[in-house]
Structure formats: C-alpha cells, structure tokens
XYZ file of C-alpha atoms in Angstrom:
694
model
C -23.176 -64.093 2.980
C -23.782 -65.971 -0.099
C -22.194 -64.500 -3.032
C -24.349 -62.659 -5.741
C -25.884 -64.711 -8.459
C -26.938 -62.771 -11.470
C -28.658 -64.629 -14.288
C -29.931 -62.964 -17.794
C -33.485 -63.845 -17.698
C -35.906 -60.377 -17.074
C -35.960 -60.894 -13.349
C -32.474 -61.698 -11.681
C -32.088 -63.232 -8.234
C -29.440 -63.648 -5.395
C -29.647 -64.633 -2.099
C -28.563 -62.257 0.512
C -28.907 -64.608 3.543
C -30.387 -68.057 3.647
C -34.069 -68.371 2.833
C -34.304 -64.556 2.099
C -34.503 -63.750 -1.392
C -34.461 -60.472 -2.932
C -35.189 -59.917 -6.858
C -34.141 -57.122 -9.088
C -36.654 -56.266 -11.666
C -35.492 -55.250 -15.062
C -37.149 -51.848 -15.878
C -38.860 -51.777 -19.261
C -36.904 -50.467 -22.042
C -33.857 -50.348 -20.110
C -30.832 -52.546 -19.999
C -30.157 -54.028 -16.875
C -26.533 -52.817 -15.236
C -25.556 -53.727 -11.826
C -25.587 -49.232 -10.989
C -29.103 -48.914 -12.370
C -30.843 -51.758 -10.806
C -32.732 -51.812 -7.540
C -33.089 -54.880 -5.218
C -36.337 -55.689 -4.030
C -36.943 -56.770 -0.749
C -39.333 -59.706 0.239
C -42.248 -59.781 2.800
C -41.905 -57.533 5.636
C -40.367 -59.830 8.546
C -41.126 -59.867 12.387
C -38.031 -57.627 12.777
C -39.617 -54.496 10.949
C -38.391 -51.129 12.444
C -41.956 -49.782 12.290
C -41.126 -46.766 14.486
C -37.420 -46.482 13.359
C -37.428 -42.998 11.488
C -38.849 -40.419 13.625
C -41.256 -37.445 12.177
C -38.387 -34.401 11.311
C -40.885 -32.107 13.569
C -40.330 -34.216 16.844
C -37.036 -32.696 17.652
C -37.101 -34.983 21.259
C -37.242 -38.210 19.221
C -34.744 -36.861 16.506
C -32.304 -36.112 19.614
C -33.212 -39.782 20.873
C -32.175 -41.101 17.785
C -28.936 -39.315 17.339
C -27.608 -40.236 20.837
C -28.796 -44.103 19.679
C -26.576 -43.358 16.646
C -23.843 -41.933 18.938
C -23.865 -45.074 21.474
C -23.177 -47.161 18.261
C -20.379 -45.136 17.471
C -18.972 -45.105 20.942
C -15.959 -47.247 19.709
C -15.029 -45.528 16.998
C -11.310 -44.581 16.634
C -9.708 -41.602 17.186
C -6.273 -40.426 16.149
C -3.636 -41.050 18.778
C 0.293 -40.963 17.636
C 1.107 -42.931 20.679
C -1.492 -45.612 20.349
C -0.215 -45.980 16.637
C 3.259 -46.221 17.891
C 2.591 -48.859 20.313
C 0.423 -50.934 17.837
C 2.792 -50.776 14.772
C 6.005 -50.496 16.997
C 5.386 -54.290 17.977
C 4.467 -55.084 14.298
C 7.993 -54.911 12.509
C 7.841 -57.310 9.813
C 4.256 -55.435 8.519
C 5.831 -52.040 8.986
C 9.155 -52.728 7.013
C 6.849 -54.646 4.196
C 4.924 -51.313 3.936
C 7.623 -49.281 4.052
C 9.280 -50.784 1.369
C 6.248 -50.367 -0.893
C 6.046 -46.775 -0.072
C 10.169 -46.289 -0.617
C 10.129 -48.040 -3.951
C 7.320 -45.794 -5.282
C 8.375 -42.646 -3.511
C 12.164 -43.207 -3.875
C 12.011 -43.713 -7.647
C 9.950 -40.499 -7.985
C 12.675 -38.833 -5.758
C 15.501 -40.132 -8.139
C 13.617 -38.668 -11.098
C 13.589 -35.589 -9.539
C 17.410 -35.580 -8.886
C 17.964 -36.536 -12.351
C 16.116 -33.586 -13.377
C 18.169 -31.159 -11.139
C 21.312 -32.355 -12.299
C 20.343 -32.085 -15.765
C 19.193 -28.593 -15.268
C 15.431 -29.598 -16.490
C 13.655 -29.229 -13.049
C 11.504 -26.476 -13.953
C 10.772 -27.973 -17.438
C 9.617 -31.213 -15.636
C 7.587 -29.682 -13.076
C 4.371 -30.389 -14.754
C 5.445 -34.233 -16.027
C 6.642 -34.863 -12.614
C 3.370 -33.810 -10.817
C 1.507 -35.612 -13.008
C 3.598 -38.945 -12.302
C 3.321 -38.169 -8.327
C -0.536 -37.730 -8.550
C -0.412 -41.406 -10.209
C 2.068 -42.514 -7.488
C -0.729 -41.392 -4.656
C -3.336 -43.102 -6.476
C -1.551 -46.343 -6.519
C -0.801 -46.050 -2.940
C -3.942 -46.093 -1.694
C -6.494 -44.118 0.547
C -4.180 -42.441 2.823
C -1.872 -41.121 -0.103
C -5.050 -40.185 -2.158
C -6.125 -37.952 1.125
C -2.628 -36.898 1.467
C -2.290 -35.766 -2.209
C -5.344 -33.861 -1.991
C -4.272 -32.130 1.618
C -1.088 -31.321 -0.434
C -2.982 -29.548 -3.096
C -4.424 -26.903 -0.972
C -0.708 -25.937 0.236
C 0.726 -23.274 -1.530
C 3.513 -22.953 0.941
C 4.635 -26.422 0.409
C 4.304 -27.004 -3.239
C 4.767 -25.025 -6.456
C 1.792 -24.139 -8.431
C 1.967 -27.117 -11.056
C 1.801 -29.592 -8.245
C -0.901 -27.944 -6.695
C -3.088 -28.285 -10.077
C -2.305 -31.875 -10.443
C -2.696 -32.873 -6.957
C -5.994 -30.978 -7.001
C -6.953 -33.403 -9.613
C -6.911 -36.643 -7.573
C -10.167 -38.253 -7.481
C -11.130 -40.694 -5.058
C -11.746 -43.527 -7.817
C -10.212 -46.400 -5.995
C -11.632 -49.967 -6.900
C -15.030 -50.871 -5.260
C -14.938 -53.587 -2.403
C -17.297 -56.613 -2.440
C -20.969 -55.638 -2.072
C -21.395 -58.717 0.393
C -18.908 -57.003 2.650
C -21.039 -53.635 2.547
C -24.215 -55.370 3.253
C -22.632 -57.267 6.212
C -21.250 -54.275 7.451
C -24.879 -52.617 7.470
C -26.537 -55.295 9.121
C -23.650 -55.827 11.989
C -23.558 -51.984 12.652
C -27.341 -51.519 12.747
C -28.040 -54.878 14.308
C -30.943 -56.047 12.240
C -31.009 -57.682 8.596
C -30.900 -55.613 5.516
C -34.209 -56.858 4.412
C -35.835 -55.192 7.916
C -34.108 -52.222 6.752
C -34.927 -51.105 3.151
C -37.375 -52.324 0.911
C -34.533 -52.109 -2.150
C -31.280 -51.234 -2.182
C -28.900 -51.094 -5.200
C -26.898 -54.406 -5.717
C -23.691 -52.115 -6.492
C -22.466 -48.781 -5.414
C -23.526 -45.693 -7.271
C -20.308 -44.064 -6.011
C -16.729 -44.975 -4.243
C -14.556 -43.394 -2.798
C -10.888 -43.923 -0.733
C -12.943 -44.611 2.561
C -16.179 -45.936 1.320
C -18.811 -46.293 -1.035
C -22.464 -45.252 -1.719
C -25.754 -47.281 -2.021
C -29.252 -46.023 -3.139
C -31.947 -47.372 -1.080
C -35.631 -47.046 0.022
C -36.277 -47.285 3.873
C -39.022 -49.786 4.412
C -40.680 -48.059 7.093
C -41.114 -44.757 5.309
C -40.777 -45.357 1.629
C -38.265 -42.770 1.771
C -35.286 -42.951 -1.031
C -32.027 -42.426 0.726
C -28.284 -42.675 0.102
C -26.161 -45.353 2.222
C -22.778 -44.802 2.937
C -20.475 -47.636 3.868
C -17.174 -47.520 5.289
C -14.538 -49.601 3.452
C -13.299 -52.992 5.324
C -9.770 -52.602 6.831
C -9.701 -48.913 6.359
C -8.697 -48.147 9.908
C -5.922 -50.775 9.918
C -4.442 -49.568 6.478
C -4.397 -45.769 7.252
C -3.316 -46.249 11.013
C -0.151 -48.163 9.499
C 0.598 -45.299 6.880
C 0.365 -42.632 9.510
C 2.336 -44.254 11.692
C 5.217 -44.517 8.877
C 4.388 -41.119 7.675
C 4.895 -39.546 11.003
C 8.125 -41.202 11.187
C 9.273 -39.358 8.154
C 7.881 -36.054 9.425
C 10.672 -36.654 12.327
C 13.301 -37.195 9.907
C 12.227 -33.980 7.877
C 12.094 -31.834 10.734
C 15.284 -32.791 12.018
C 17.618 -32.945 9.023
C 15.596 -30.950 5.914
C 16.483 -27.372 6.289
C 14.668 -26.264 3.419
C 11.226 -26.975 4.574
C 10.423 -24.431 7.545
C 7.350 -25.788 8.395
C 6.358 -28.136 11.347
C 5.812 -31.353 9.219
C 4.941 -32.944 12.372
C 2.151 -30.723 13.381
C 0.904 -30.885 9.809
C 1.145 -34.582 9.666
C -0.881 -34.675 13.125
C -3.658 -32.107 12.029
C -4.230 -33.959 8.745
C -4.660 -37.385 10.373
C -7.140 -36.219 12.698
C -9.028 -34.995 10.209
C -9.484 -38.122 8.157
C -10.006 -40.259 11.367
C -12.798 -37.760 11.822
C -13.940 -38.563 8.622
C -14.121 -42.400 9.836
C -16.739 -41.475 12.348
C -19.934 -41.606 10.046
C -22.146 -39.845 13.294
C -19.648 -37.295 13.294
C -20.433 -36.696 9.341
C -23.926 -36.472 10.232
C -23.658 -34.073 12.983
C -21.170 -31.952 10.419
C -23.983 -32.145 8.046
C -26.751 -31.235 10.697
C -24.438 -28.064 11.621
C -23.854 -26.833 7.812
C -27.698 -27.384 6.923
C -28.395 -24.981 10.174
C -26.065 -22.595 9.391
C -26.244 -22.146 5.623
C -29.654 -23.735 4.069
C -31.506 -21.149 5.334
C -31.011 -19.747 1.573
C -33.701 -21.108 -0.548
C -30.941 -21.733 -3.293
C -28.918 -24.134 -1.027
C -29.823 -27.761 -0.279
C -28.363 -30.002 2.595
C -29.749 -33.291 2.837
C -31.265 -34.673 6.215
C -29.629 -37.626 8.115
C -31.631 -40.530 9.346
C -30.095 -41.319 12.475
C -31.756 -44.537 13.366
C -30.156 -46.061 10.297
C -26.557 -44.422 11.058
C -23.880 -45.724 12.983
C -19.958 -45.178 13.238
C -19.821 -47.070 9.820
C -23.155 -46.478 8.079
C -24.575 -43.322 7.226
C -27.977 -42.849 5.898
C -29.000 -39.732 4.477
C -31.679 -38.218 2.142
C -31.505 -38.954 -1.455
C -30.698 -36.016 -3.821
C -31.311 -36.134 -7.204
C -28.921 -33.885 -8.992
C -26.108 -33.869 -11.501
C -22.426 -33.035 -10.874
C -21.304 -29.281 -10.909
C -19.156 -30.011 -13.873
C -21.216 -31.841 -16.077
C -22.643 -28.574 -17.802
C -24.695 -30.033 -20.811
C -26.566 -32.073 -18.325
C -27.161 -29.176 -16.306
C -28.049 -27.027 -19.315
C -30.382 -29.743 -20.445
C -32.514 -29.182 -17.210
C -32.797 -25.643 -18.311
C -30.428 -24.549 -15.752
C -27.129 -21.863 -15.695
C -24.041 -23.086 -14.270
C -23.069 -19.551 -13.777
C -25.844 -18.898 -11.554
C -24.954 -22.309 -9.165
C -21.425 -21.273 -9.137
C -22.237 -17.886 -8.204
C -24.414 -19.494 -5.260
C -21.388 -21.507 -4.253
C -18.984 -18.595 -4.017
C -21.586 -16.563 -1.779
C -22.162 -19.849 0.566
C -18.269 -20.046 0.509
C -17.859 -16.736 1.510
C -20.725 -17.135 4.198
C -18.605 -19.995 5.380
C -15.452 -18.395 5.433
C -16.024 -14.788 6.966
C -19.639 -15.402 8.694
C -19.796 -18.268 10.757
C -16.414 -19.643 9.928
C -17.588 -23.162 9.955
C -16.922 -24.295 6.388
C -16.768 -27.430 4.126
C -12.964 -28.425 3.590
C -13.343 -30.943 0.534
C -15.262 -28.718 -2.107
C -14.262 -30.776 -5.422
C -16.921 -30.937 -8.090
C -18.116 -34.539 -6.979
C -19.673 -33.150 -3.548
C -21.630 -30.078 -5.387
C -25.036 -30.936 -7.202
C -27.538 -28.753 -9.360
C -30.693 -30.086 -8.442
C -33.864 -29.805 -11.078
C -35.215 -27.005 -8.937
C -31.548 -25.042 -9.467
C -30.405 -25.587 -5.963
C -26.890 -26.108 -5.079
C -26.784 -29.601 -2.851
C -23.653 -29.883 -0.699
C -22.517 -33.617 0.080
C -19.967 -35.203 2.075
C -19.293 -33.413 5.258
C -16.623 -35.726 6.555
C -14.005 -33.207 6.304
C -14.828 -30.018 7.748
C -12.930 -26.756 8.911
C -13.448 -23.561 10.976
C -11.872 -20.044 10.695
C -10.912 -18.769 14.105
C -13.113 -15.248 14.545
C -10.316 -12.858 14.289
C -8.974 -14.205 11.015
C -12.543 -13.999 9.599
C -12.385 -10.010 10.026
C -8.629 -10.144 9.456
C -9.409 -11.426 5.902
C -11.569 -8.709 4.887
C -9.055 -5.927 6.220
C -6.581 -7.825 3.975
C -8.818 -7.212 1.211
C -8.956 -3.564 2.004
C -5.066 -3.197 2.228
C -4.711 -4.948 -0.771
C -7.093 -2.460 -2.763
C -5.316 0.246 -1.136
C -2.057 -1.311 -2.291
C -0.429 -0.887 1.602
C 1.805 -3.577 1.043
C 3.154 -2.589 4.416
C 0.105 -3.089 6.159
C -0.933 -6.416 4.000
C 2.527 -8.042 5.455
C 1.403 -7.015 8.953
C -1.686 -8.921 7.938
C 0.335 -12.069 8.097
C 0.867 -11.904 11.604
C -2.986 -11.906 12.599
C -3.742 -14.416 9.793
C -1.301 -16.663 11.728
C 0.918 -16.938 8.411
C 4.021 -15.902 10.363
C 5.413 -15.901 13.871
C 5.455 -12.251 15.392
C 9.608 -12.653 15.482
C 9.839 -12.880 11.771
C 10.788 -9.480 9.903
C 7.976 -8.611 6.913
C 10.296 -6.016 5.367
C 11.759 -8.238 2.678
C 8.408 -9.849 2.026
C 6.868 -6.332 0.950
C 9.129 -5.653 -2.356
C 7.683 -8.994 -3.422
C 4.028 -8.424 -2.646
C 4.301 -4.956 -4.470
C 5.913 -6.773 -7.462
C 3.017 -9.092 -7.555
C -0.043 -6.843 -6.883
C 1.340 -4.049 -8.669
C 0.882 -5.770 -11.790
C -2.114 -7.859 -11.166
C -4.195 -5.042 -9.731
C -3.788 -3.008 -12.809
C -6.634 -5.168 -13.758
C -10.318 -4.101 -12.545
C -12.012 -6.197 -10.365
C -14.085 -7.732 -12.964
C -10.718 -8.652 -15.184
C -8.861 -9.920 -12.548
C -8.498 -13.763 -12.587
C -8.479 -15.488 -8.791
C -6.448 -18.183 -10.250
C -3.891 -16.069 -11.387
C -3.865 -14.082 -7.789
C -3.806 -17.248 -5.936
C -0.853 -18.638 -8.275
C 0.803 -15.602 -7.872
C 0.440 -14.878 -4.099
C 1.377 -18.909 -3.829
C 4.685 -17.995 -5.515
C 5.489 -15.424 -2.589
C 4.347 -17.512 0.006
C 6.860 -20.584 -1.308
C 9.852 -18.139 -1.406
C 9.184 -16.987 2.191
C 8.715 -18.368 5.673
C 4.935 -18.740 5.674
C 2.973 -21.038 7.428
C -0.354 -21.142 5.780
C -3.358 -22.021 8.245
C -5.371 -24.998 6.763
C -8.624 -22.843 6.741
C -7.068 -20.326 4.374
C -5.657 -22.721 2.178
C -8.921 -25.024 2.048
C -11.111 -21.790 1.148
C -8.759 -20.663 -1.616
C -9.096 -24.005 -3.015
C -12.930 -23.662 -2.796
C -12.846 -20.524 -4.521
C -10.379 -21.798 -7.141
C -12.512 -24.938 -7.935
C -15.936 -22.727 -8.439
C -13.772 -20.668 -10.637
C -12.715 -23.202 -12.515
C -16.149 -24.857 -13.141
C -17.290 -21.564 -14.178
C -14.488 -20.853 -16.963
C -15.949 -23.941 -18.584
C -19.328 -22.165 -19.353
C -17.808 -18.592 -19.551
C -14.051 -18.064 -20.444
C -14.624 -14.674 -19.069
C -16.169 -15.303 -15.752
C -14.155 -14.011 -12.577
C -14.586 -14.975 -9.391
C -13.447 -11.998 -7.619
C -16.253 -9.819 -9.578
C -18.694 -12.254 -8.085
C -17.048 -12.102 -4.812
C -16.886 -8.150 -4.615
C -20.803 -7.662 -3.485
C -20.301 -9.840 -0.316
C -17.224 -7.900 0.687
C -18.905 -4.583 -0.114
C -21.758 -5.802 2.021
C -19.996 -6.708 4.757
C -18.034 -3.815 5.067
C -20.963 -1.333 4.705
C -23.377 -3.119 7.302
C -21.069 -4.984 9.858
C -20.592 -3.633 12.777
C -17.551 -5.442 13.835
C -15.227 -3.002 15.294
C -12.351 -4.356 12.964
C -14.404 -3.744 9.877
C -15.620 -0.506 10.799
C -11.927 0.501 10.736
C -11.371 -1.112 7.562
C -14.171 0.858 6.114
C -12.937 4.048 7.288
C -9.310 3.130 6.024
C -10.831 2.311 2.517
C -12.874 5.419 2.483
C -10.816 8.040 3.696
C -7.017 8.976 2.542
C -4.908 12.201 3.328
C -7.920 13.365 5.376
C -10.515 13.553 2.657
C -13.294 11.382 1.931
C -13.353 9.308 -1.273
C -17.002 9.406 -2.297
C -16.259 7.396 -5.513
C -15.362 4.718 -3.122
C -18.531 4.781 -1.120
C -20.461 4.842 -4.808
C -18.543 1.597 -5.706
C -19.007 -0.068 -2.605
C -22.629 0.669 -2.593
C -23.249 -0.459 -6.179
C -21.659 -3.627 -5.804
C -23.286 -4.404 -2.025
C -26.607 -3.923 -3.693
C -25.811 -6.918 -6.062
C -25.864 -8.833 -2.670
C -29.633 -10.240 -2.031
C -28.979 -9.647 1.480
C -28.259 -5.935 1.332
C -30.214 -3.758 3.431
C -29.835 0.343 3.535
C -30.794 0.094 7.216
C -27.801 -2.109 8.059
C -25.633 0.203 6.255
C -26.481 3.495 8.186
C -26.618 2.371 11.685
C -23.113 1.053 12.816
C -21.704 4.014 10.839
C -24.079 6.572 12.882
C -22.960 4.437 16.289
C -18.951 4.784 15.424
C -19.229 8.230 14.483
C -21.188 9.640 17.467
C -19.400 6.902 20.104
C -16.660 7.707 22.435
C -14.079 6.971 20.421
C -15.285 8.529 17.319
C -13.469 12.031 17.748
C -10.967 11.484 14.881
C -14.052 10.147 12.635
C -16.279 13.357 13.652
C -13.415 15.838 12.797
C -12.779 14.053 9.313
C -16.540 13.684 8.948
C -17.374 17.539 9.894
C -14.710 18.595 7.518
C -16.334 16.587 4.662
C -19.748 17.487 5.669
C -19.064 21.132 5.069
C -17.231 20.639 1.622
C -20.652 18.285 0.624
C -23.023 21.185 2.083
C -21.112 23.709 0.430
C -21.378 21.710 -2.749
C -24.893 21.297 -2.905
C -25.500 24.926 -1.966
C -23.550 26.250 -4.811
C -24.717 23.621 -7.317
C -28.007 25.065 -6.395
C -26.903 28.604 -6.968
C -25.150 27.692 -9.871
C -28.145 25.879 -11.203
C -30.150 28.844 -10.600
C -27.867 31.092 -12.406
C -27.627 28.969 -15.530
C -31.630 28.488 -15.818
C -32.034 32.232 -15.457
C -33.021 34.396 -18.763
C -29.773 35.936 -19.887
C -30.635 39.397 -19.339
C -31.147 38.426 -15.661
C -27.757 36.911 -15.703
C -26.128 39.892 -16.730
C -27.624 41.738 -13.804
C -25.636 39.456 -11.078
C -22.318 40.295 -9.768
C -19.763 40.161 -12.465
C -22.041 39.104 -15.121
C -19.107 36.500 -15.922
C -19.499 32.795 -16.932
C -19.589 31.370 -13.286
C -22.376 34.000 -12.085
C -21.834 34.912 -8.599
C -19.681 32.113 -7.329
C -16.440 33.807 -8.251
C -14.993 30.121 -8.974
C -13.016 28.968 -11.990
C -14.506 26.426 -14.128
C -12.432 23.592 -12.982
C -13.500 24.340 -9.189
C -17.048 24.639 -10.381
C -16.694 21.082 -12.346
C -15.371 19.596 -9.320
C -17.998 21.153 -6.817
C -20.831 19.966 -9.363
C -19.640 16.332 -9.507
C -19.282 16.245 -5.952
C -23.098 17.181 -5.435
C -24.063 14.753 -8.404
C -22.008 11.941 -6.506
C -23.747 12.537 -3.117
C -26.991 12.763 -5.136
C -26.277 9.419 -6.900
C -25.429 7.703 -3.586
C -28.325 9.124 -1.789
C -30.434 7.427 -4.653
C -28.458 4.647 -3.990
C -29.651 3.974 -0.496
C -33.478 5.013 -1.056
C -33.416 2.401 -4.108
C -32.389 -0.002 -1.954
C -34.740 -2.963 -0.687
C -36.117 -2.323 2.407
C -35.463 1.373 2.577
C -38.021 3.413 4.342
C -37.498 7.211 5.257
C -38.065 6.544 8.691
C -34.671 4.997 8.607
C -33.437 8.797 9.168
C -35.319 9.225 12.185
C -32.602 7.904 14.287
C -30.266 10.436 12.625
C -33.057 13.163 13.755
C -32.888 12.107 17.439
C -29.132 11.737 17.591
C -28.776 15.257 16.440
C -31.020 16.432 19.431
C -28.632 15.066 22.063
C -25.798 17.147 22.831
C -22.929 15.485 21.048
C -25.307 15.290 17.954
C -26.241 19.162 18.373
C -22.438 19.963 18.835
C -21.718 17.968 15.758
C -24.372 19.808 13.614
C -23.294 23.217 15.000
C -19.724 22.582 13.718
C -20.828 21.854 10.373
C -22.922 24.807 10.069
C -20.320 26.921 11.277
C -18.193 25.323 8.724
C -20.280 26.162 6.106
C -21.085 29.500 7.172
C -17.441 30.425 7.147
C -17.023 29.001 3.747
C -19.769 30.505 2.093
C -18.874 34.066 3.749
C -15.273 33.792 2.400
C -16.663 32.971 -0.814
C -18.816 36.001 -0.441
C -16.160 38.353 0.429
C -13.910 37.190 -2.679
C -16.738 38.218 -4.802
C -17.314 41.390 -3.398
C -13.248 42.089 -3.601
C -13.230 41.014 -6.983
C -16.266 43.321 -8.076
C -15.519 46.088 -10.850
C -15.099 49.568 -9.531
C -17.822 51.880 -10.428
C -16.337 54.928 -12.633
C -16.205 58.363 -11.053
C -17.147 61.284 -12.906
C -13.700 62.679 -13.425
C -12.935 59.578 -15.269
C -16.018 59.638 -17.736
C-alpha cells in the first residue's frame, strides 16, 4: 500500500492502491486537519457491494449477515493459558527481553515503596506513588493499561489513592499507521476499500489500546459509520504479557501471604475479558444484546451494527453524533443538562446491575456521549459482565440491611454476594461495618456522597479477607464515575439520592420472594408497621418513571394471602386494627371539634378530648397515624396509571375463605378495642350526686 502523500493545495490526494485515487476536499472556511478531512472515493467499480447492508427490518437477512461475520471471525483467538505456555515457553529470548523491560519498570517502583516504608513515609506518599504507577502502566503498553483499569475497580486489592489514579488511565496510546489500518480492512472484509466506502477519514478520530476508529460513509447506502480497526500485532503483545504475568501470579500465590485473593484466578478472568475484546464480532453481539435490553427507554441510544462490514478485527457501527459526558460546556451549549444525562446513566446502570444483570464493564466518560437530542449514548461493548441472579436480589437486601443498620445481617450478606467463603467468621467484620456506617448514615440519603461510602467500604474490604466479585466492583466504579461527572456540574449532587427511587420502586413492585422479604424487613420492626418508611418509599418510588401503583399492590396481596404468609397476616391484622381504629377515632374527634361549644358540653365528660377518654399525646399519635395513612393513599391514587378498578382484586380476595377470615379478625379486633375504650369512658363518667349530698 502506497504511503499517504498530502500536499498544500486546496485539494489533497494520496494513492491507496495503484490506479485508485482518493481526494480529500478542503471544507470551505476551515483549515484542513487530518482528523477533520474525509477521503472521497473514486468512481464505483465492478466490485460494488450493492446488496451488502440489509434492511433493518429484514431480520432473516440480518441474521445471515451476522453468520457471515462470525465465519470471518472463526479464527479469532481465545485465551488459553496452556497454549500461551506452549508458545512462549519455547521462546526464551523474547520472553527474557520483555521480562527485563517489565522488571526494570516495576522493580524501580517497588524499590521506591521499600524506601518509603523504611523512612516511614509510605502513607504520606501514597498519592505520589499511585501517579507514578499510572505512568508506568501507560508506558508498558496495552496489557498494562488494561491491567491498571482492572485494578482501579478492585478495592479489595488497592488502597483508595491507587483506585482513584488508576481510574484515570486513558487508552491514549500512539496511533498505528493508517496504511496498516486500511490494509487490515481490505484483508478482513475481502474487498478494496473504495468498494466499501465512498469516504473514510485519512486519520483515526479516536485511538485506544486495542485499536483505533475511523469515520466513513458506506458506498451502498450512504450511511455514516464508525469503523473500528484492531491494532496490528496486538494478540502477540498481550499474549506474551499475560504469559509472564501469570508466572508472577504463581509466585505471589505461593510466597506472598499478605494477598489472600487467588491471583491466578483474577489474572485468568481478566485475560479472558481482554481476549473477548479482541473479537469484534463478539463486541457487535454484545452491543446488540445491550440494545435489546436497555434501549427500550427513549433516552438511551445504542448504535446499530453493520454485520456485512464487520469481522474479527474490523467493527462497523452506526455513527453517533455526540459530546463526551465530561465536556460540560459543550453539552450545555446544546441546551442540555449534564445532571439529566447523569441521572439517566445512573438509572440505566441500576437496571443493568439489578434487573437483567448484563452490564457495561468499561463505563469511563469516553464511552458515554450526550447526543444533540438529549439522549445518552453508550459506546464500546468489548468488555461486558454479568451479575448472578441471586446476587441481584442480595444487593437490594444489602441496601435494606444498611438502612436498618443491621450490621450482623450486612456481614452475612457477604456470603450470598460471594465476597467471603462460608468458612470465614464474619463476627470481627461487624464492628468495622458499625464504626463506618454509623457515622455515614447520620447523613440523609440526599446528603451522603457515594464516593465517600465506596471509599469507606473499600477500607473495610481491604482490611479483611474479602474477594470482591468483578461484577460488584465494576458497578461501583460505574456509579462512582457518573457521580464524579455530576459533581463538576453540581457540587451538591449525590448519586445515592438519584438511585433511591429505583431501589424504592423495586422493593415496592418486584414479586421476587427475596425482595418481598426485604420489604417486610424494612417496613416491620418489633411487631409494628413503620408507616413513615412506606410513605418514604412511595414518595421516592413515584420519582421513577416506571413506577405503577398496580405493580405495588398486587405482589403484597399475593404474599399476604399466600400459604406462607401466616406470620405476615398476624402482623397485618394488628396493624389493620390500629389503622381502622385511628380512622374511626379520628372521625369522632373531627366531629367533636367541629360541633358547636354547647353541643360539646353535652358530650360525655365534656373534657378536651370529648368522648375518647384519650390523653393529648395519644390523640395526637392517633391523628398522625390516620393522616399518614390518608397521605399514603393519596400517593397511590395520584400515581400514573392508577385506576380504582385496581381495588377489585382486593374485594374478590375478601370474598374467599382466607379473605373472609382475615376481614373477620380485623373487624373483631377493632370491635374489641372500641368496646374497651367505651368501657373505659363509662368507668370515668362523673358520679351523679344524690339528694342527700345536696
């Protein structure tokens, strides 16, 4: 492939292949830059792919195109420790040279840590050393850039200062020659580049550790697309590095007692994810799945994949016009608000974590764009992860235990979350959780900073034998990144306040048995119903656009009247008696207070509380309970999609034997309490004076 030949005239040209001339037209009024210009293709040749891109509505043709893309990627590399050992074990010189390069870089860093430790400045220099480590990883190349990004999500392995600095690692590695990229496109897709695209940018518009991206226009349809091309020789580079890193992992597992995590397992898991990123067909399939699950919301955008222009090393997807989420001025210049976009991102992240369990595992600002229409666009689906189904519910339960300050239950949650093996005693962890969360939970949800919470929890994880699963660490990183972006726009923004409506909605509406138990645990304490908690949940849940009063009512009824609901029925009956009594007594009090004064004097006792025989404090508590129940009903009845017909299932249930029994017990309880109050009132009536006493 001939080299690019740029000239200073108004029209610049270069030869891609003999006899094929492309021209780069200089836009009027603009300076020509390699990242701004587009390469205009020449006349259409005989090899034009007239039927390459299928109609979006033609599912069968789309599946066929995907199958052809998979065939082109049939030889994509898969991570295999055994194959790497066989390959590089027979290349001692190559392995030794790379080992020396790595040892010199990391050895000098380790030496500095030893000096800090000897001088007693280890803690004071943490930030400085973290910055140095970030620079070392960048210089060592793609594998270590990815490794650093992976470590930035592991609070069980790194102190907070290192987490913050490694999180700033950007894939800003030097670009590789454009001629190599264009050659890769032609080789992978089996056609001359001018037969594929009517224009393509002469230089990449973005570069990352594993590849770089060009802007192009499909020749067949004229659609503007992004073409991602893999870096040449990347498999060789990362294969050698992982072979060497794995050897280091064996050494750490055997001789470094301070690290309790299985380092080999971590390396293998991470390497598998990186190798998956090398298969661009897999990335396209990830994008399609992500779009199916989450782009049903009108404020989420996921680009389409063009399978006929995709292979193992070339990925072509819909071009998205947008601004990176960390460019606040550019976003606001379009009349958009960063906080609205961040809130959208938080809600989507929570859905990824807790609803479907399939989530974007590399959520740095460069992969999130604000479109001119106000949508949040997700890019780069090479690294995805999944939350196990059991863990999704356990996380919500963990939040409930945190709100209830039940630290023993929080500690036990770490078994279900797979943070700890079941043979680890959690009793020493409870005081550490109590010390941190007692202080943190003194703030309201709207005041608590998520990063502070994560850092504090990270300190606890770092001190004890935790093994934080990748899914949990990555979602914490995602929410922390989003909160960090929001803080630039509003220093008072709190991600927990933005997340709480989603948690409230899930607790109120999800029929999952684990979440139903978590809701009961949140609402009942010491046999009493906490109406203030229900009111708070409804207030927050209504802020979620998907909240429905219908969804909130039905699962509760099913649980209440189910075969396993006896304990809950007993609690509910007691509370129903209290509420019914409060409504009746409240109505009596209202009637008494609205009556003329001469009528009040005729009522029993004629005291300030009328015929209720209640202290002022009891009357105030009763009135507050009644008013709270009325407020909760108001929240339900004013919810979107509320229909009074929703109450029909309750009436139907009450006509069933279980329902009649439940209603009868409530009526009986109310009757007994009112009768007791009436008897108490009669016993307190003043004695009528006899004639002898006059």
